[in-house]
Tab-separated table of C-alpha atoms in Angstrom:
chain	number	residue	atom	x	y	z
A	1	PRO	CA	-14.126	-2.104	3.149
A	2	GLN	CA	-17.532	-1.502	4.745
A	3	GLY	CA	-16.088	-0.369	8.080
A	4	ASP	CA	-17.065	-3.586	9.874
A	5	ARG	CA	-13.615	-5.232	9.621
A	6	ILE	CA	-10.040	-4.014	9.993
A	7	VAL	CA	-6.653	-5.323	8.922
A	8	PHE	CA	-3.640	-4.505	11.075
A	9	ALA	CA	0.006	-5.515	11.505
A	10	SER	CA	1.487	-6.941	14.678
A	11	GLN	CA	4.810	-8.460	15.672
A	12	ARG	CA	4.410	-11.481	17.934
A	13	ALA	CA	7.037	-13.944	19.102
A	14	GLY	CA	9.563	-12.380	16.730
A	15	ARG	CA	7.360	-12.787	13.616
A	16	TRP	CA	5.325	-10.203	11.731
A	17	GLY	CA	1.732	-10.796	10.761
A	18	LEU	CA	-1.235	-9.212	9.072
A	19	TYR	CA	-4.414	-9.827	11.036
A	20	GLU	CA	-8.099	-9.295	10.307
A	21	ALA	CA	-10.645	-8.542	13.021
A	22	ASP	CA	-14.231	-7.368	13.401
A	23	ALA	CA	-14.086	-3.629	14.050
A	24	ASP	CA	-16.307	-3.931	17.126
A	25	ASN	CA	-14.733	-7.140	18.473
A	26	PRO	CA	-10.922	-6.962	18.816
A	27	GLY	CA	-10.800	-10.531	20.165
A	28	SER	CA	-12.039	-11.853	16.821
A	29	GLU	CA	-8.664	-11.481	15.085
A	30	ARG	CA	-7.337	-14.099	12.702
A	31	LEU	CA	-3.905	-14.355	11.125
A	32	LEU	CA	-3.938	-13.636	7.387
A	33	LEU	CA	-0.218	-13.649	6.642
A	34	ASP	CA	2.914	-14.561	8.596
A	35	ALA	CA	6.419	-13.301	7.697
A	36	ALA	CA	9.865	-12.732	9.132
A	37	GLU	CA	9.979	-9.244	7.558
A	38	PRO	CA	7.961	-6.232	8.720
A	39	LEU	CA	4.520	-5.874	7.079
A	40	PHE	CA	2.336	-2.733	7.078
A	41	PRO	CA	-1.194	-2.682	5.562
A	42	THR	CA	-1.886	0.483	3.573
A	43	ASP	CA	-5.303	0.048	1.906
A	44	TRP	CA	-8.188	-2.362	1.357
A	45	SER	CA	-10.171	-2.291	-1.885
A	46	ARG	CA	-13.794	-1.201	-1.439
A	47	ASP	CA	-15.041	-4.534	-2.778
A	48	GLY	CA	-12.949	-6.348	-0.161
A	49	ALA	CA	-11.005	-8.329	-2.779
A	50	TYR	CA	-7.452	-7.087	-2.029
A	51	VAL	CA	-5.382	-5.634	0.793
A	52	LEU	CA	-2.304	-3.657	-0.226
A	53	TYR	CA	0.605	-3.741	2.183
A	54	ASP	CA	4.237	-2.674	2.464
A	55	ARG	CA	6.860	-5.358	3.033
A	56	LEU	CA	10.373	-4.433	4.195
A	57	THR	CA	13.094	-6.837	3.019
A	58	PRO	CA	16.864	-6.587	3.504
A	59	ASP	CA	17.551	-6.944	-0.236
A	60	LEU	CA	14.984	-4.582	-1.759
A	61	GLY	CA	13.825	-2.278	1.047
A	62	PHE	CA	10.126	-1.349	0.999
A	63	ASP	CA	7.932	-2.957	-1.652
A	64	VAL	CA	4.180	-3.020	-2.294
A	65	TRP	CA	2.369	-6.368	-2.148
A	66	ALA	CA	-1.260	-7.440	-2.597
A	67	LEU	CA	-3.079	-10.060	-0.540
A	68	PRO	CA	-6.257	-11.516	-2.118
A	69	MET	CA	-9.065	-11.521	0.456
A	70	ALA	CA	-12.085	-12.896	-1.426
A	71	ASP	CA	-11.515	-16.583	-0.740
A	72	GLY	CA	-9.155	-16.174	2.208
A	73	ASP	CA	-6.657	-18.639	0.732
A	74	GLY	CA	-5.030	-16.570	-2.015
A	75	ALA	CA	-1.273	-16.251	-2.098
A	76	PRO	CA	0.207	-12.767	-1.722
A	77	SER	CA	1.966	-11.349	-4.755
A	78	PRO	CA	4.318	-8.422	-5.367
A	79	VAL	CA	2.789	-5.368	-6.980
A	80	LEU	CA	6.013	-3.325	-6.980
A	81	ALA	CA	9.294	-5.023	-6.034
A	82	THR	CA	12.348	-3.139	-7.271
A	83	GLU	CA	15.581	-1.736	-5.890
A	84	ARG	CA	13.689	1.509	-5.184
A	85	ASP	CA	11.601	1.931	-2.029
A	86	GLU	CA	7.902	1.729	-2.941
A	87	ALA	CA	5.407	2.257	-0.145
A	88	GLY	CA	2.076	3.651	0.980
A	89	ALA	CA	-0.011	2.372	-1.946
A	90	VAL	CA	-3.717	3.257	-2.045
A	91	PHE	CA	-6.484	2.223	-4.430
A	92	GLY	CA	-8.333	4.595	-6.736
A	93	GLY	CA	-10.734	4.318	-9.643
A	94	GLY	CA	-12.613	1.311	-8.287
A	95	ALA	CA	-9.317	-0.488	-7.581
A	96	ARG	CA	-8.244	-0.132	-11.185
A	97	TRP	CA	-5.399	2.209	-10.162
A	98	ILE	CA	-2.962	2.574	-7.299
A	99	ALA	CA	-1.006	5.617	-6.162
A	100	TYR	CA	2.218	5.009	-4.257
A	101	ALA	CA	5.347	6.776	-3.060
A	102	SER	CA	8.777	5.787	-4.351
A	103	ARG	CA	12.402	6.827	-3.912
A	104	ALA	CA	15.750	5.458	-5.064
A	105	LEU	CA	17.757	6.318	-1.932
A	106	VAL	CA	16.813	6.786	1.710
A	107	SER	CA	18.300	10.278	1.556
A	108	GLU	CA	15.994	11.287	-1.330
A	109	PRO	CA	12.453	12.600	-0.976
A	110	TYR	CA	9.571	10.400	-2.085
A	111	GLU	CA	7.914	10.928	-5.448
A	112	VAL	CA	4.305	9.896	-6.056
A	113	PHE	CA	3.346	7.647	-8.971
A	114	VAL	CA	0.054	6.311	-10.303
A	115	ARG	CA	-0.243	3.026	-12.233
A	116	PRO	CA	-2.856	0.429	-13.124
A	117	PHE	CA	-3.582	-2.372	-10.656
A	118	LEU	CA	-3.799	-5.616	-12.634
A	119	ARG	CA	-6.149	-8.000	-10.819
A	120	ARG	CA	-5.504	-11.029	-13.010
A	121	LEU	CA	-1.869	-10.949	-11.913
A	122	GLY	CA	-2.573	-10.108	-8.284
A	123	GLY	CA	-1.596	-6.545	-8.989
A	124	HIS	CA	1.787	-7.367	-10.546
A	125	GLY	CA	2.676	-6.537	-14.075
A	126	ARG	CA	5.062	-4.600	-16.255
A	127	THR	CA	3.372	-1.277	-16.820
A	128	GLU	CA	4.592	2.238	-17.248
A	129	ARG	CA	4.381	4.492	-14.221
A	130	ARG	CA	2.599	7.801	-14.543
A	131	ARG	CA	4.463	10.410	-12.598
A	132	ILE	CA	2.732	13.020	-10.510
A	133	VAL	CA	5.167	15.868	-10.085
A	134	CYS	CA	5.592	16.261	-6.354
A	135	ARG	CA	8.024	15.205	-3.687
A	136	THR	CA	7.220	14.357	-0.115
A	137	THR	CA	8.890	13.166	3.039
A	138	ALA	CA	5.726	12.720	5.104
A	139	PRO	CA	2.724	10.860	3.659
A	140	LEU	CA	-0.203	11.416	6.031
A	141	ARG	CA	-3.345	9.276	5.999
A	142	THR	CA	-6.790	10.349	7.087
A	143	PRO	CA	-8.527	7.000	7.789
A	144	ALA	CA	-12.061	8.399	8.025
A	145	ALA	CA	-11.907	9.703	4.465
A	146	LEU	CA	-9.652	6.962	3.077
A	147	THR	CA	-7.658	9.723	1.471
A	148	TYR	CA	-3.938	10.366	1.478
A	149	PHE	CA	-2.608	13.840	2.035
A	150	LEU	CA	0.983	14.463	1.121
A	151	ARG	CA	2.991	17.236	2.676
A	152	VAL	CA	4.968	18.396	-0.313
A	153	GLY	CA	8.002	20.639	-0.259
A	154	VAL	CA	7.759	23.275	-2.963
A	155	GLU	CA	11.286	23.383	-4.359
A	156	GLY	CA	13.139	26.613	-3.748
A	157	SER	CA	10.375	28.237	-1.714
A	158	GLY	CA	10.828	26.574	1.667
A	159	ALA	CA	7.026	26.249	1.832
A	160	ASP	CA	4.820	23.178	2.040
A	161	ALA	CA	1.736	22.421	-0.023
A	162	THR	CA	-0.853	19.677	0.477
A	163	VAL	CA	-1.857	17.285	-2.303
A	164	THR	CA	-4.956	15.137	-1.995
A	165	LEU	CA	-5.069	11.870	-3.927
A	166	THR	CA	-8.629	11.066	-4.870
A	167	GLY	CA	-10.379	8.671	-7.172
A	168	SER	CA	-13.667	6.939	-7.654
A	169	GLN	CA	-13.985	4.283	-4.971
A	170	GLY	CA	-16.788	2.262	-6.527
A	171	SER	CA	-16.554	-1.515	-6.671
A	172	GLY	CA	-13.727	-2.569	-8.875
């Protein structure tokens, strides 16, 4: 969150893990989460309280999960776990909101949705999605700006447009 630590995924000895390390000391890594399924971190709240990550399971495909980081012992919880693929979640609005990509079938393009992030439930809750009208097949992240750019196909034109997801990144 302050640029002094990083979270990354690694597969070791046939298991997937999320690791935390000091940005200037790669040897300082510590295992945060161990799983049989692939894990991919996508964002870390500015206040350092939560890491969002994608988890790929055989039954549900890609889903968005949250790992509490404040005490280091919190259990991960699903934020979005449905039959659709949900992936690439990022925080906005002081971690009150998340934007994520979703699709029903692998052959379909992704659509982008925005919804509240409910901290008291570890991010999980039954809430209505707010649809942003765009489709994408290639979410691109710019780490320096902590901003997602989406290459969006403009239907019928054969052209691409770029959408920038932004939001207040104050403590949340």
